[in-house]
Structures are given as C-alpha cells and as structure tokens.
CSV table of C-alpha atoms in Angstrom, one decimal:
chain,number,residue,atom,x,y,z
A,1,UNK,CA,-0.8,-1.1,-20.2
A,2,UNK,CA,0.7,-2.1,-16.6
A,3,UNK,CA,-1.5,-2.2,-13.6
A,4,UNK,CA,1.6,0.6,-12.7
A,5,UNK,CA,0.6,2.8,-15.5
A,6,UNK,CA,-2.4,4.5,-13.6
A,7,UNK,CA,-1.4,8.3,-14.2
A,8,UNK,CA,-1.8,9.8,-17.5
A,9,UNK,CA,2.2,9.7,-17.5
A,10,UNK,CA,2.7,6.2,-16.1
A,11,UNK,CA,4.1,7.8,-13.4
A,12,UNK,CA,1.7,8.1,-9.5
A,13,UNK,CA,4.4,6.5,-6.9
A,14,UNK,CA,6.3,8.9,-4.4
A,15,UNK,CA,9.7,8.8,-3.5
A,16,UNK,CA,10.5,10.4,0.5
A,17,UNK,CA,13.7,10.6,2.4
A,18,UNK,CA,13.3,9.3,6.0
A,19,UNK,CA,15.4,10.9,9.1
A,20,UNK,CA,18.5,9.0,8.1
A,21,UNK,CA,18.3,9.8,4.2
A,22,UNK,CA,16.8,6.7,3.0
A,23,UNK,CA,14.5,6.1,0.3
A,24,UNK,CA,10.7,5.9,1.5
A,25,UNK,CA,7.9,5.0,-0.7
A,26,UNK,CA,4.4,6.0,-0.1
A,27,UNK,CA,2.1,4.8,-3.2
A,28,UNK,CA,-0.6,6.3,-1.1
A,29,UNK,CA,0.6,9.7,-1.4
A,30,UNK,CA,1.0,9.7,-5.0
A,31,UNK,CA,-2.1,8.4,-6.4
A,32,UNK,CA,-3.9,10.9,-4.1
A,33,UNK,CA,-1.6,13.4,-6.3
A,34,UNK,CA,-2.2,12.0,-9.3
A,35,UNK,CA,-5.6,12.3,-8.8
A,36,UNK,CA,-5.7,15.9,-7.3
A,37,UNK,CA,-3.7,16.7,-10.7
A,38,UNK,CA,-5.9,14.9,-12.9
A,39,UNK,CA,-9.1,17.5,-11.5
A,40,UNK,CA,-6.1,20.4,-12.3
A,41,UNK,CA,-5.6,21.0,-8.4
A,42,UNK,CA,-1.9,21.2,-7.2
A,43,UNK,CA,-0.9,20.7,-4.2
A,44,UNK,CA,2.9,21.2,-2.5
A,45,UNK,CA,3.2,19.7,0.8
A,46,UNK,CA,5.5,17.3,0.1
A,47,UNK,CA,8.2,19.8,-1.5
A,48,UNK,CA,9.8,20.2,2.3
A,49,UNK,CA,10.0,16.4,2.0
A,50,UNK,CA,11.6,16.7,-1.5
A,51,UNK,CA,9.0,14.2,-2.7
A,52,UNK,CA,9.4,13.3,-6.4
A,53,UNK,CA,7.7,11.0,-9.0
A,54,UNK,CA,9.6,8.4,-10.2
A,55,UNK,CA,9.2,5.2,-12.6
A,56,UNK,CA,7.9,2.3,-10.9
A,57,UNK,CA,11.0,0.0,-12.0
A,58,UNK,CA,13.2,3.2,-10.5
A,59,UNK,CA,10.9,3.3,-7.3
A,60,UNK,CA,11.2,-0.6,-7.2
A,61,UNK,CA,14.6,-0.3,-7.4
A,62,UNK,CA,15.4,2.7,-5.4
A,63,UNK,CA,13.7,2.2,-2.1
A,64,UNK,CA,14.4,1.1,1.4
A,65,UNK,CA,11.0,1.0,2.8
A,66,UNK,CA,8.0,0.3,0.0
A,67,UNK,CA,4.7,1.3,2.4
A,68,UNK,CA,1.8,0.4,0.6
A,69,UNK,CA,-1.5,1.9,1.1
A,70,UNK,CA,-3.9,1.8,-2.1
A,71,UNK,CA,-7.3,0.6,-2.2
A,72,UNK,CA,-7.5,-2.7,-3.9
A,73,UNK,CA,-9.1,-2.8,-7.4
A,74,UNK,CA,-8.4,-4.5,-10.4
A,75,UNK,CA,-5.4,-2.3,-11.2
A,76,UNK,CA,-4.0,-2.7,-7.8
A,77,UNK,CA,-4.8,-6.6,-7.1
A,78,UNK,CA,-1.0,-8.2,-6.8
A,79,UNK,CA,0.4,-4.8,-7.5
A,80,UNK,CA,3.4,-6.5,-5.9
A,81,UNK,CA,3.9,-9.8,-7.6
A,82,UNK,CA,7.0,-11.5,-8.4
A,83,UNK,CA,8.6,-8.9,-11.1
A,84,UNK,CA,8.3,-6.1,-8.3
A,85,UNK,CA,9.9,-8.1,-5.5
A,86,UNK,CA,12.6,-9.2,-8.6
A,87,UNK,CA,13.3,-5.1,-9.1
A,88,UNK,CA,13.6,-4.2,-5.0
A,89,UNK,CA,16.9,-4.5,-3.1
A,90,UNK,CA,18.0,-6.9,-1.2
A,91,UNK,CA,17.9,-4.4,1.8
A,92,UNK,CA,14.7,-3.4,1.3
A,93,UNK,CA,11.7,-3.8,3.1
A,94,UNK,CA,8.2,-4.4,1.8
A,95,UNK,CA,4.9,-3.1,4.3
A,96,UNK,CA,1.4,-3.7,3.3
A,97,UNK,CA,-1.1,-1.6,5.6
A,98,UNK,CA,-3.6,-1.8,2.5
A,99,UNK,CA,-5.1,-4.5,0.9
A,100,UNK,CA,-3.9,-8.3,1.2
A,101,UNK,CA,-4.4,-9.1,-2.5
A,102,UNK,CA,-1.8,-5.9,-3.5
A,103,UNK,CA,0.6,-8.7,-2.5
A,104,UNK,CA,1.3,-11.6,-4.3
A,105,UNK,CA,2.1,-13.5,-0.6
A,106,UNK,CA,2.9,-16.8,-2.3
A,107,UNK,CA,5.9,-14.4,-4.6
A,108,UNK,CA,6.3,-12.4,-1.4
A,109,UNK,CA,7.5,-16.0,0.5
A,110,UNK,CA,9.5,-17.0,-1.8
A,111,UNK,CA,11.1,-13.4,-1.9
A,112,UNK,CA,11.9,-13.4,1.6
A,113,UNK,CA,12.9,-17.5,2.0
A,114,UNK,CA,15.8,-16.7,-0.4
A,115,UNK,CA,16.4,-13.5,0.9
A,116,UNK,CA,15.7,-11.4,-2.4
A,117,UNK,CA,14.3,-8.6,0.1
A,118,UNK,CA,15.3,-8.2,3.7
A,119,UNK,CA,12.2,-8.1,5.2
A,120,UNK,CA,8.4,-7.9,5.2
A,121,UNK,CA,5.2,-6.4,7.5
A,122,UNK,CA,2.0,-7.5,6.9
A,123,UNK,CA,-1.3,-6.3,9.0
A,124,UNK,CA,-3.2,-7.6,5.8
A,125,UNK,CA,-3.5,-10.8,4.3
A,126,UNK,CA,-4.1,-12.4,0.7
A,127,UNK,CA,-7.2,-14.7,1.9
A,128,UNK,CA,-8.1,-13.0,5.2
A,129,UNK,CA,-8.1,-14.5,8.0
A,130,UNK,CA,-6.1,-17.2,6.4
A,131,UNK,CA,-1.7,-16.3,6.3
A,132,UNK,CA,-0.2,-18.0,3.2
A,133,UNK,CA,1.6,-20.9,4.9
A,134,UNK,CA,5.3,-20.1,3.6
A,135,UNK,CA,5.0,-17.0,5.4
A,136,UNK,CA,4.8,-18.6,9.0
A,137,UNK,CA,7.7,-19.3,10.6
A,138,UNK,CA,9.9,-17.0,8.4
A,139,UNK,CA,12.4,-15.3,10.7
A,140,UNK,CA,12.3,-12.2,8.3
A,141,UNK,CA,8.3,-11.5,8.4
A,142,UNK,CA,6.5,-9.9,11.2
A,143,UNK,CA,2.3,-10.6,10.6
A,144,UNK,CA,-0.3,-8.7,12.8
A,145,UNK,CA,-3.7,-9.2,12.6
A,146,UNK,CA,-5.0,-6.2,11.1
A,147,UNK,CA,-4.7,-4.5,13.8
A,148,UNK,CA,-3.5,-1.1,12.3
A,149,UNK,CA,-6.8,0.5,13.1
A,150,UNK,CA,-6.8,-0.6,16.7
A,151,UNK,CA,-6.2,2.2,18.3
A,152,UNK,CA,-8.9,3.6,21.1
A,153,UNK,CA,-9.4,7.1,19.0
A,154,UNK,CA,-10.1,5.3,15.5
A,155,UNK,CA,-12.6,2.3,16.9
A,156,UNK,CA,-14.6,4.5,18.7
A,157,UNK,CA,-15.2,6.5,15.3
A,158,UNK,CA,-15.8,3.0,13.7
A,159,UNK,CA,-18.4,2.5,16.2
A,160,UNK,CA,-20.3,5.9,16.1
A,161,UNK,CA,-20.1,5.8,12.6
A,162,UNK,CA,-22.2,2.3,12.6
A,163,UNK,CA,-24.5,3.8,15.0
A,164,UNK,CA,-24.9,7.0,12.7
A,165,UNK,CA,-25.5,4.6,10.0
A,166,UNK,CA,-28.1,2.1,11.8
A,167,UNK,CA,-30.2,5.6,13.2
A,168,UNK,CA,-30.1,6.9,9.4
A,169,UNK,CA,-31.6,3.3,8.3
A,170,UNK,CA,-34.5,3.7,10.6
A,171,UNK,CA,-35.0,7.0,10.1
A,172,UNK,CA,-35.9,5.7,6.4
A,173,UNK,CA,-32.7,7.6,4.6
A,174,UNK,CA,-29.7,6.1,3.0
A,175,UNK,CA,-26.9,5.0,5.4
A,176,UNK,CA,-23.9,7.2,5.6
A,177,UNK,CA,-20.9,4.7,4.1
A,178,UNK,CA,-23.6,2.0,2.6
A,179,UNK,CA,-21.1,-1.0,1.9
C-alpha cells in the first residue's frame, strides 16, 4: 500500500482548473471528500469547478500548480519525495502551506537545481526553523517564514483562542484544543 492509497479506491487528490485553464491541485480538498464519502455524506461544490479524482501518478503528472495542504501523519510524511517530483512537469510548480515533512526538501532541491520542476513555495519547512541548505540561494524557490497565518483576522483568533483555553484550565475543565 502507497502512502497515496488513502481512499478506499486509491484515489483522494483533486484536480481544478484555474482562470487560465490550467491544472490546479488541491490534496486538501480531496481527502476532506474522501472522508465526507467514507461517513456516506456527498457533497458537490466543486462540480461548478469541474473538480475530478484522478490517480496520483495522473495528478503528478497533470498539474501546473500541486498546493499542498494535509496534516502530517505517517501516511503523509514525505508525501512528496523524489518519485513524485520524478512524475510532475517540468512547468510545474510545487506549494507546501501544510506540513514541512510532506516534502522531501533535500529531493525537492535537487528537483529544482536541475530544473525537473519550474518552481517551488515553501511557508513550511522539513526541520523547522532550520531551511534545508540546497534550497537557499536557489533562484527558482521563494521561502517565507510560516507566515501563512499572519494575517491580523486569523492571529487575533489564535490569541483568544489561547485565552479561552488558559480561563477553561483555571476554571478546572479541559482546555478547548489541548495539544
């Protein structure tokens, strides 16, 4: 079994068409369907977007933009590794928003120092805070500090929510997200 093969049918990764008509892939998207159709619940909001499941090689192969946002676990830990950055285009472009360790990064340099893939985003890293040496001072990389939650709106929920869970501790009840 491949750490792809999550689904019941092997198959949980999204295909979308952006504005210009080019592949998008959201693995997000489709394990959060996969799961909904696991518990029998179907959902349809992606048929305006003519969302379809597709293979992973086929997905690998197919996309323009691979966005990644799954939780790490065990299935997902270097998710990307050096047989998935083998299967994309050379046009393509890989962005991790998720995890650091869905990424193989030393694979991922390599990948982008011989120019197997056109480009890369990262606002998460392998060994956090650390940046997989190879990856600085590629021209074809753009690294952010995981800084995709720094928005005004989303940090002030971040703090009220570990207020909310610092009042729940001394009220003597369980906090609300206990990590």
């Amino acid at each position: 079994t491949s750490r792809w093969e999550l689904a019941e049918d092997g198959r949980w990764t999204r295909h979308h068409r952006d504005a210009e008509g080019e592949p998008l892939t959201d693995l997000q998207t489709a394990m959060i369907e996969t799961h909904l159709k696991r518990r029998r619940k179907a959902i349809t909001r992606f048929d305006g977007l003519r969302a379809r499941p597709l293979p992973p090689d086929e997905l690998l192969a197919t996309s323009a933009v691979l966005s990644i946002h799954v939780p790490l676990s065990k299935h997902t830990h270097h998710l990307i590794d050096e047989r998935a950055l083998s299967l994309m285009k050379r046009t393509a472009y890989l962005v991790n928003v998720a995890r650091g360790p869905v990424v193989d990064e030393a694979a991922l340099a390599r990948a982008l120092r011989d120019r197997r893939i056109a480009g890369a985003g990262l606002d998460v890293f392998e060994h956090e805070p650390q940046v997989h040496p190879d990856l600085l001072g590629l021209e074809n990389v753009v690294l952010v500090p995981h800084i995709g939650s720094a928005t005004v709106e989303t940090r002030t929920a971040m703090a009220r929510l570990a207020v909310d869970n610092c009042l729940a501790i001394l009220r003597g009840e369980k906090p609300l997200t206990p990590v």
